Short mmCIF file of C-alpha atoms and ligand atoms in Angstrom, two decimals:
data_model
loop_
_atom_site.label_atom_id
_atom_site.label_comp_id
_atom_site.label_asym_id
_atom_site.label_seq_id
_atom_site.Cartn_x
_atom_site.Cartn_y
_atom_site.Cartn_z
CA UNK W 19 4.06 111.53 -10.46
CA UNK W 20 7.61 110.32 -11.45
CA UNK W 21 10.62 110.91 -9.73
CA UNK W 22 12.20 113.59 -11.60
CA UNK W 23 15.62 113.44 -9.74
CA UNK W 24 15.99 109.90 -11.49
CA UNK W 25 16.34 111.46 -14.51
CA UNK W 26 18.93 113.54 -13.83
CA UNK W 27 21.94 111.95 -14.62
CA UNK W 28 20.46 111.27 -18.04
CA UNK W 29 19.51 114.80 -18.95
CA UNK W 30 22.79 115.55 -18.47
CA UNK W 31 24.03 112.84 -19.90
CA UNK W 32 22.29 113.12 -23.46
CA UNK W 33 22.27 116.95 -23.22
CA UNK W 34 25.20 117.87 -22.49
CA UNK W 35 27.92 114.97 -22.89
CA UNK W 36 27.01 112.50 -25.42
CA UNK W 37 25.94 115.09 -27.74
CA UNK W 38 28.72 117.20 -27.54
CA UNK W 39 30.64 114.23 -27.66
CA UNK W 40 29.22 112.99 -30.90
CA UNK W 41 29.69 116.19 -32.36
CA UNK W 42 33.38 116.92 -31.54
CA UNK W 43 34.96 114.41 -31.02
CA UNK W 44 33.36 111.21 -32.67
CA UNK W 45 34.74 108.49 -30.50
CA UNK W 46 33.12 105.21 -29.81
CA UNK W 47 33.87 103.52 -26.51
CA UNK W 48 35.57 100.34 -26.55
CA UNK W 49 33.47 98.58 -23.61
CA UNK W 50 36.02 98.41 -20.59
CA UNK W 51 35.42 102.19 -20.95
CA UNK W 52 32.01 102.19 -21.08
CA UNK W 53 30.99 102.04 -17.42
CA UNK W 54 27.51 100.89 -18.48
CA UNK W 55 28.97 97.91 -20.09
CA UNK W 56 31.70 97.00 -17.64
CA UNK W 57 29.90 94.65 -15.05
CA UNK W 58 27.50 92.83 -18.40
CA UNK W 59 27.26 89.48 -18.34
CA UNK W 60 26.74 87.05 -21.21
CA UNK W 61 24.13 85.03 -20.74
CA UNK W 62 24.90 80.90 -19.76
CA UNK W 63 24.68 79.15 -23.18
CA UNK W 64 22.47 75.94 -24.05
CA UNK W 65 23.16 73.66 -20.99
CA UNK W 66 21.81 70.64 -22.25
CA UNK W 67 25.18 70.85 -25.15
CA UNK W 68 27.95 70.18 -24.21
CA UNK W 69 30.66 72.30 -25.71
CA UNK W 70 33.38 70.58 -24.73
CA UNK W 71 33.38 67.57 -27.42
CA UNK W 72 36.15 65.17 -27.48
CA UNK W 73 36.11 62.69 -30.46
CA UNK W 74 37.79 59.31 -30.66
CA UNK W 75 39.70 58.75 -34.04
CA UNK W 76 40.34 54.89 -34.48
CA UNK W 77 44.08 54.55 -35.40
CA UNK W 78 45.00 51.86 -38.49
CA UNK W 79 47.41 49.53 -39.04
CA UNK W 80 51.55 50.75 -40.37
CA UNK W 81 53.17 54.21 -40.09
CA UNK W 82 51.02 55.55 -42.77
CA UNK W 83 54.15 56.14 -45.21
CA UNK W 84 55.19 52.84 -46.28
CA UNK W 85 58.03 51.86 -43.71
CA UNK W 86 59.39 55.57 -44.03
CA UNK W 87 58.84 56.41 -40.86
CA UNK W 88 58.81 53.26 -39.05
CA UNK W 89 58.85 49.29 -39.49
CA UNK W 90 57.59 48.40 -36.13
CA UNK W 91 55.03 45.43 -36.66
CA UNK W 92 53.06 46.82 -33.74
CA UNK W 93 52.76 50.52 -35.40
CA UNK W 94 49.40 52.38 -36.06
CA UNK W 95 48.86 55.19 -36.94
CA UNK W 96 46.09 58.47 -37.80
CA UNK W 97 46.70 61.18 -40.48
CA UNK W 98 47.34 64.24 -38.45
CA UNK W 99 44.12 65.69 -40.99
CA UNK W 100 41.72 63.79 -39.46
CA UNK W 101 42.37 65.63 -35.72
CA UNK W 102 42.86 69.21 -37.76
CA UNK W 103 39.64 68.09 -39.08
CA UNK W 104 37.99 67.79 -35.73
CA UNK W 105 39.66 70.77 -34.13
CA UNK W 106 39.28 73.54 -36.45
CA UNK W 107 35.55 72.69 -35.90
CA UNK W 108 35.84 73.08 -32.16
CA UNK W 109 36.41 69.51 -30.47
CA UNK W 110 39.65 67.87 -29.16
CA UNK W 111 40.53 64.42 -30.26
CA UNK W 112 41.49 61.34 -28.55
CA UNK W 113 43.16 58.26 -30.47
CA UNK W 114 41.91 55.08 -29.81
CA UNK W 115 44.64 52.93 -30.54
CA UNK W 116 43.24 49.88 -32.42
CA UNK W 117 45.96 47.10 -30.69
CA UNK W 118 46.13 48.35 -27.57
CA UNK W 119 44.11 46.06 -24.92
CA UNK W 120 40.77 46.16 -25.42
CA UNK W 121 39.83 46.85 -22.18
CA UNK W 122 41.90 49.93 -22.49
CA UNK W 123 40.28 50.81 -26.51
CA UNK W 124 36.82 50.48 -24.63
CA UNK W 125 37.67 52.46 -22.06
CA UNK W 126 38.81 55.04 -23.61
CA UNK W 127 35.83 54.61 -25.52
CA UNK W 128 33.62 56.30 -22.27
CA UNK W 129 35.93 59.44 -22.65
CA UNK W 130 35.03 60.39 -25.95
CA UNK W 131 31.60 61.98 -27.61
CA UNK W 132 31.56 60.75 -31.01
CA UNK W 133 34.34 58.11 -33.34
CA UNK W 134 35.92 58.50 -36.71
CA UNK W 135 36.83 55.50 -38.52
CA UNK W 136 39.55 56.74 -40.82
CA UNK W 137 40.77 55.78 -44.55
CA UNK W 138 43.55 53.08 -45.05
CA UNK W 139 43.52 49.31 -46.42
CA UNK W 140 42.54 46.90 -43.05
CA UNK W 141 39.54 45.15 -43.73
CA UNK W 142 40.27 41.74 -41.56
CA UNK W 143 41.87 40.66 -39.01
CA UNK W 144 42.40 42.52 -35.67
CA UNK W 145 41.28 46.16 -37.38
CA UNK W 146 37.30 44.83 -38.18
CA UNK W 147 37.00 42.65 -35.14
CA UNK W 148 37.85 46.39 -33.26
CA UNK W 149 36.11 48.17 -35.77
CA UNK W 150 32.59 46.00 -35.20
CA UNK W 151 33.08 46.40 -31.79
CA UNK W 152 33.20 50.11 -31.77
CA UNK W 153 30.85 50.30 -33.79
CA UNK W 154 28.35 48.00 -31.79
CA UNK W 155 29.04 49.88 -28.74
CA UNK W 156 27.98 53.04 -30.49
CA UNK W 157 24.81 51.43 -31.68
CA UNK W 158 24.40 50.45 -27.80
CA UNK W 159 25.38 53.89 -26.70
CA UNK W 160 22.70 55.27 -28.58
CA UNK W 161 20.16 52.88 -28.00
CA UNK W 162 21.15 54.08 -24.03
CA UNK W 163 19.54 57.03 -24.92
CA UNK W 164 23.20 58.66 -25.41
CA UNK W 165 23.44 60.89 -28.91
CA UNK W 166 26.87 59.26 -29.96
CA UNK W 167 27.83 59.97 -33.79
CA UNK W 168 30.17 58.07 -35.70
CA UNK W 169 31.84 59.62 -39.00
CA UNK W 170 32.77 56.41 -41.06
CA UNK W 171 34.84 57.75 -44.35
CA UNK W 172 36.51 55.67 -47.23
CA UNK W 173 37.63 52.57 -45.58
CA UNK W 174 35.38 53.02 -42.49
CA UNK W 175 32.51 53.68 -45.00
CA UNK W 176 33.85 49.93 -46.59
CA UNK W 177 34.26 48.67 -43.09
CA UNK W 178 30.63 49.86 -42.05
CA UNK W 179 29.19 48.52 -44.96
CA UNK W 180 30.37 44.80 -44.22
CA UNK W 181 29.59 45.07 -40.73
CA UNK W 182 25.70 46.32 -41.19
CA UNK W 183 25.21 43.75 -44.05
CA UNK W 184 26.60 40.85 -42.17
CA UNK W 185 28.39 40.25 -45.66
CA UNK W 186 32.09 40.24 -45.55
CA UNK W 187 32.27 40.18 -49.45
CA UNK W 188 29.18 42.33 -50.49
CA UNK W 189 31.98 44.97 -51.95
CA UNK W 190 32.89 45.90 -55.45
CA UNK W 191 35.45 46.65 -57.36
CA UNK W 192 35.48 50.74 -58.88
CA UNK W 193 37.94 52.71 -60.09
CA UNK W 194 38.06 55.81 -57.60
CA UNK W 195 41.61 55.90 -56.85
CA UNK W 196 43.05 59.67 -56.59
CA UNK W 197 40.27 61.30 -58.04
CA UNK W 198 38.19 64.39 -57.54
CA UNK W 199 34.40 63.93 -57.71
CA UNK W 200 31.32 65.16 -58.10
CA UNK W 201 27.78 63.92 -55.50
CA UNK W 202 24.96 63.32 -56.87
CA UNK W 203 21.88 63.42 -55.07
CA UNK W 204 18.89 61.32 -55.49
CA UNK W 205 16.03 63.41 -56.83
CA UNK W 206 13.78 62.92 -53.93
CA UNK W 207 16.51 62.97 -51.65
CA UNK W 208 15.90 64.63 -47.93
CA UNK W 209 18.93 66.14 -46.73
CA UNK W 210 17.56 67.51 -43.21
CA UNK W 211 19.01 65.80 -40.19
CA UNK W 212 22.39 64.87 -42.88
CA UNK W 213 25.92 66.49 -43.09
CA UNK W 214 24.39 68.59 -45.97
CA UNK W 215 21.69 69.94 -44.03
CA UNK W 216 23.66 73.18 -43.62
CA UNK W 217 25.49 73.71 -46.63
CA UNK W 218 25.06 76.55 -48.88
CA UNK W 219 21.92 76.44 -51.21
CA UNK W 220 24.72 77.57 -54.04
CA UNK W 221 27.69 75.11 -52.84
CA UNK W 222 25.11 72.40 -52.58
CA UNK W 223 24.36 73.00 -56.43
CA UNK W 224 27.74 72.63 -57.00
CA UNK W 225 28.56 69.46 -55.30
CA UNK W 226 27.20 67.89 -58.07
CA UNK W 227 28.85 70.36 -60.84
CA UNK W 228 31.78 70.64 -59.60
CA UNK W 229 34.34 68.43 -58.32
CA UNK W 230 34.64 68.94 -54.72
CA UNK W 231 35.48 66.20 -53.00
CA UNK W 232 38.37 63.59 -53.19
CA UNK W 233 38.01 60.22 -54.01
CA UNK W 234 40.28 56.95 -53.26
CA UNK W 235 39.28 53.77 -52.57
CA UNK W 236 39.64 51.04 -55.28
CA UNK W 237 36.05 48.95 -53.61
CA UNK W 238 32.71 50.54 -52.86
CA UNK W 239 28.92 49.70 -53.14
CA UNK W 240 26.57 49.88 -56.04
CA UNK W 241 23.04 51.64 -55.14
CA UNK W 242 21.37 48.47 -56.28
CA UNK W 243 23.42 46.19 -54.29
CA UNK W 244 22.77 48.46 -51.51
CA UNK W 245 18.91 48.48 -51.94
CA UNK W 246 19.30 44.47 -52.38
CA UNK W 247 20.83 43.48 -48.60
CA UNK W 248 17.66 43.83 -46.31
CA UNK W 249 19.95 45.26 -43.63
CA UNK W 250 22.03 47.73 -45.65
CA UNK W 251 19.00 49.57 -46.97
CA UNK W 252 17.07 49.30 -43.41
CA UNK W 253 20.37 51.14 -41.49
CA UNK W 254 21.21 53.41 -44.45
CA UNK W 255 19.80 55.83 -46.89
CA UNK W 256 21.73 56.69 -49.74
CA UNK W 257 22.14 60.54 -49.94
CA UNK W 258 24.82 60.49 -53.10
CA UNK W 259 25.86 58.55 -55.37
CA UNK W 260 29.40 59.40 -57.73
CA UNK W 261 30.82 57.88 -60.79
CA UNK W 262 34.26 56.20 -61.14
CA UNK W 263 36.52 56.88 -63.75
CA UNK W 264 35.06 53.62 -66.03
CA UNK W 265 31.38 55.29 -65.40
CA UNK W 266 30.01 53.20 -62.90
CA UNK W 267 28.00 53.85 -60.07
CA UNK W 268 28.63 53.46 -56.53
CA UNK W 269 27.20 54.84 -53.57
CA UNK W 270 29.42 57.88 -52.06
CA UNK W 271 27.58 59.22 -48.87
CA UNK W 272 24.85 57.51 -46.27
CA UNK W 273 23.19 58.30 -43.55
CA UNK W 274 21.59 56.17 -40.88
CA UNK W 275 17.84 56.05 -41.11
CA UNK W 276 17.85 55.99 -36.53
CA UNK W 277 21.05 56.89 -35.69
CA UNK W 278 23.67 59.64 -36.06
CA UNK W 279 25.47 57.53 -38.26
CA UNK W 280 27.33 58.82 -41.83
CA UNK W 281 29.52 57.26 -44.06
CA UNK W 282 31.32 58.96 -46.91
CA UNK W 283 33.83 56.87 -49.66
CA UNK W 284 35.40 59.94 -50.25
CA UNK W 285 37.48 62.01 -47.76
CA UNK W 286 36.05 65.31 -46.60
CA UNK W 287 39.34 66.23 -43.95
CA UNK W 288 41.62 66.16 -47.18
CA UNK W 289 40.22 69.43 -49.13
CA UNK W 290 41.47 71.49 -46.28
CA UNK W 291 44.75 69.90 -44.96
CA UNK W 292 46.34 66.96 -47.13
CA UNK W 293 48.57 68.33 -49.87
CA UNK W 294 50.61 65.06 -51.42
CA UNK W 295 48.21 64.45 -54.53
CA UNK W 296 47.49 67.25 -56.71
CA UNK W 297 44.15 65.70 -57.38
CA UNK W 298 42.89 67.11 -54.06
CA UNK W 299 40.43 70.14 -54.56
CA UNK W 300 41.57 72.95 -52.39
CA UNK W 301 39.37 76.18 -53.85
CA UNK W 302 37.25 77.96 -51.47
CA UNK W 303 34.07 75.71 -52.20
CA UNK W 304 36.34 72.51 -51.62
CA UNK W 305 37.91 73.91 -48.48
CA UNK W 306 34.23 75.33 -47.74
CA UNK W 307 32.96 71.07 -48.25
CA UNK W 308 35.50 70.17 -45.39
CA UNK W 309 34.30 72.56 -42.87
CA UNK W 310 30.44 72.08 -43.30
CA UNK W 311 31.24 68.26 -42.86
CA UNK W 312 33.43 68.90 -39.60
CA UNK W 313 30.97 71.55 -38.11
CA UNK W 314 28.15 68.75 -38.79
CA UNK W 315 29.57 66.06 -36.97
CA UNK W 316 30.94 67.85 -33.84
CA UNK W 317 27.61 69.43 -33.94
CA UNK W 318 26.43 65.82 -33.61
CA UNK W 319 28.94 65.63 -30.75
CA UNK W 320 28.14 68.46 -28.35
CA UNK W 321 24.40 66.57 -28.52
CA UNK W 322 26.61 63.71 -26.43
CA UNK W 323 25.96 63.96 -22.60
CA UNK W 324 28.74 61.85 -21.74
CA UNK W 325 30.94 64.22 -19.75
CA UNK W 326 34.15 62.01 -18.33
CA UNK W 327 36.30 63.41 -15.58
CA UNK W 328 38.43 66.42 -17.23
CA UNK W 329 41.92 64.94 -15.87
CA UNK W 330 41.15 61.88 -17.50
CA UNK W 331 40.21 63.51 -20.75
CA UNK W 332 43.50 65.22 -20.60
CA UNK W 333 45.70 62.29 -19.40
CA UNK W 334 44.53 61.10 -23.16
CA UNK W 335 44.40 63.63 -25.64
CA UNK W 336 46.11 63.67 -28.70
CA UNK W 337 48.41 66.62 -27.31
CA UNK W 338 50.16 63.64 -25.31
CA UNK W 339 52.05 62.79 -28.86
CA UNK W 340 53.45 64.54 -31.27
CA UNK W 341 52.83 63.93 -34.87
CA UNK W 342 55.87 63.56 -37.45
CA UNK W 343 56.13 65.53 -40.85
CA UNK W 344 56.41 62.98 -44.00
CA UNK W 345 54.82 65.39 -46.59
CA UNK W 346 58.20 65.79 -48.57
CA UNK W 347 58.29 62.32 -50.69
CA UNK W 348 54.90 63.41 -51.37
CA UNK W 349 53.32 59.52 -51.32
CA UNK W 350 51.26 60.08 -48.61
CA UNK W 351 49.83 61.91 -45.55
CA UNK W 352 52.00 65.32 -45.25
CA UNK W 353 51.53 64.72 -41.11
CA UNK W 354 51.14 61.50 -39.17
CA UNK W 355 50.86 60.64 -35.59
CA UNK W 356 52.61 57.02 -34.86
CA UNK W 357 51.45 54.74 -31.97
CA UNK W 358 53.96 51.91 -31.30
C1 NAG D 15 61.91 50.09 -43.33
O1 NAG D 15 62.34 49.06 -44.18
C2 NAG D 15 62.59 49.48 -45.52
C3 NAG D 15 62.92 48.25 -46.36
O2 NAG D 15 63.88 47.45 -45.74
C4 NAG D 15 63.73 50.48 -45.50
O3 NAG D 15 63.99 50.96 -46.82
C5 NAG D 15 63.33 51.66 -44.63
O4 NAG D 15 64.39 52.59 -44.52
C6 NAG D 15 62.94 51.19 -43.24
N1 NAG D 15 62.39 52.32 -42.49
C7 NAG D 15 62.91 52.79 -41.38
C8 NAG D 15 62.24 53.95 -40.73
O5 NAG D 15 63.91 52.32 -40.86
C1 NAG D 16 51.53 47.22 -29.45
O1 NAG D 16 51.13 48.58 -29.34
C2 NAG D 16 50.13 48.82 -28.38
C3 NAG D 16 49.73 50.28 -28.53
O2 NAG D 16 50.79 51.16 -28.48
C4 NAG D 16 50.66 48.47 -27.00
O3 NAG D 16 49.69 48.70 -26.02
C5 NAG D 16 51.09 47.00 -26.98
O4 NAG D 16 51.68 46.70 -25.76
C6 NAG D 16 52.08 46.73 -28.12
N1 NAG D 16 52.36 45.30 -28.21
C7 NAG D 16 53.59 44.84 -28.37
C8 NAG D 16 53.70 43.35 -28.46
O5 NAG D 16 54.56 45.55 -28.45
#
């Protein structure tokens, strides 16, 4: 027999003041007024993510304006789009300044779950010697049993490519500078476990339609120099391919075959938050091409289960500089964060 005195409170409850209430006076409560809502709980999320990403951004060479901004020898610097890039998809970003000691670089390299190599001109010198390093330490990281990604994009892509192939001169010369593009994709091409994986059905169609991504980079990679160098086409596969402004070829996006490694020649942070060339798409697919590519790779990120002290973390973020506005000559980046 049940317990009739149990359902008391409800018989009243549906009889009398819910219904009435519905009827007269139809209010919804808001839940701090709903007293069986007010002591709910939302369940823990996924513990084994972290959601609290930090990424390292690799800083480059000069003030990124040409001696506008400064002349310091010593200066490097990271296009304040690369760290919009990386927060608006929910991570906080830490520079890894590419002159400081390298102690210090690798350090910081613990406090971080995932690099970007950035865009810019450096391809000797001090900037690849740092550059291979990172990037071996990520290989090592992962082969830890870490999940570390790396975003490598235009230079970094150029950078990465040298490195892999143990060929400081397998680039060519294309014709890519400021210009929108379309990706191709092969025709048997697998996109799962690659930055495309969760784009769209209909914006994926138009990747290749469409221009929707910005180009600019004056070397690059042909698909059958690629599939030539035993080590390139081991790391990589090719996921797109785009054509320069004298028709030819190159190889535009990559993904690592075993580990979260992608490469891009073009520049996916730019269709949301560079402004200085008019070339750069900024409709909603284009803006739409930036944020799929962010939420990928910090995706990739919260897979990381390195989780640093928090007051080191902070002691490092970007928010310990401020970046400086040069977007008015219109040459350049339209923010820029200076190391000196
Ligand atoms: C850097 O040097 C150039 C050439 O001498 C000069 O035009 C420019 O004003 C300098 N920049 C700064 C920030 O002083
Ligand atoms: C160059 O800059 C780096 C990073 O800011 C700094 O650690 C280093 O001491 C500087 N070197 C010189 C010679 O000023």
């Amino acid at each position: 027999m049940w317990n009739y005195y149990l359902w008391i409170p409800f018989l009243i409850a549906f009889s009398k003041e819910l219904v009435l209430t519905k009827a007269q006076f139809p209010t919804i409560l808001i839940p701090s007024q709903n007293p069986a809502l007010k002591w709910s709980r939302c369940p823990a999320p996924e513990s084994s993510l972290n959601f609290r990403p930090v990424i390292g951004i690799l800083s480059h060479p000069g003030d990124g304006a040409s001696g506008r901004l400064s002349n310091d020898t010593n200066a490097s610097y990271i296009a304040a789009s690369y760290v919009k890039f990386v927060e608006a998809a929910g991570a906080r970003v830490i520079p890894l300044i590419y002159n400081e000691p390298s102690q210090i670089l690798f350090d910081k390299l613990n406090l971080v779950n995932g690099v970007i190599f950035t865009g810019g001109w450096a391809n000797s010198g001090l900037y690849f010697e740092v550059v291979e390093g990172i990037f071996k330490k990520i290989l090592e990281k992962n082969d830890r049993g870490d999940h570390f990604p790396l975003l490598a994009i235009c230079l970094g892509f150029e950078l990465v490519t040298m490195i892999v192939s143990k060929d400081k001169n397998i680039l060519e010369s294309f014709s890519a500078k400021n210009q929108a593009s379309t990706l191709h994709f092969g025709r048997n091409i697998n996109i799962e476990g690659t930055m495309f994986q969760r784009f769209p059905p209909d914006l994926l169609k138009k990747l290749s339609t469409d221009c929707l991504v910005m180009q600019n980079h004056q070397y690059g990679i042909s698909p059958e120099t690629l599939e030539e160098n035993e080590n390139l086409c081991g790391f990589f596969k090719i996921i797109t391919t785009s054509v320069d402004q004298e028709d030819k070829v190159y190889v535009s996006s990559v993904q690592a075959n075993n580990y979260p490694v992608t490469a891009v020649q073009w520049h996916p942070e730019k269709n949301a938050f560079e402004w200085a060339s008019p070339e750069i798409p900024h409709s909603d697919d284009a803006v739409q091409v930036t944020q799929h590519v962010a939420n990928f790779f910090v995706s990739e990120a919260r897979k990381s289960v390195n989780r640093p002290p928090a007051p080191i973390v902070l002691d490092n973020l970007i928010y310990n500089y401020r970046p400086t506005y040069c977007g008015k000559a219109g040459r350049g980046y339209d923010e820029v964060y200076i190391f000196t």
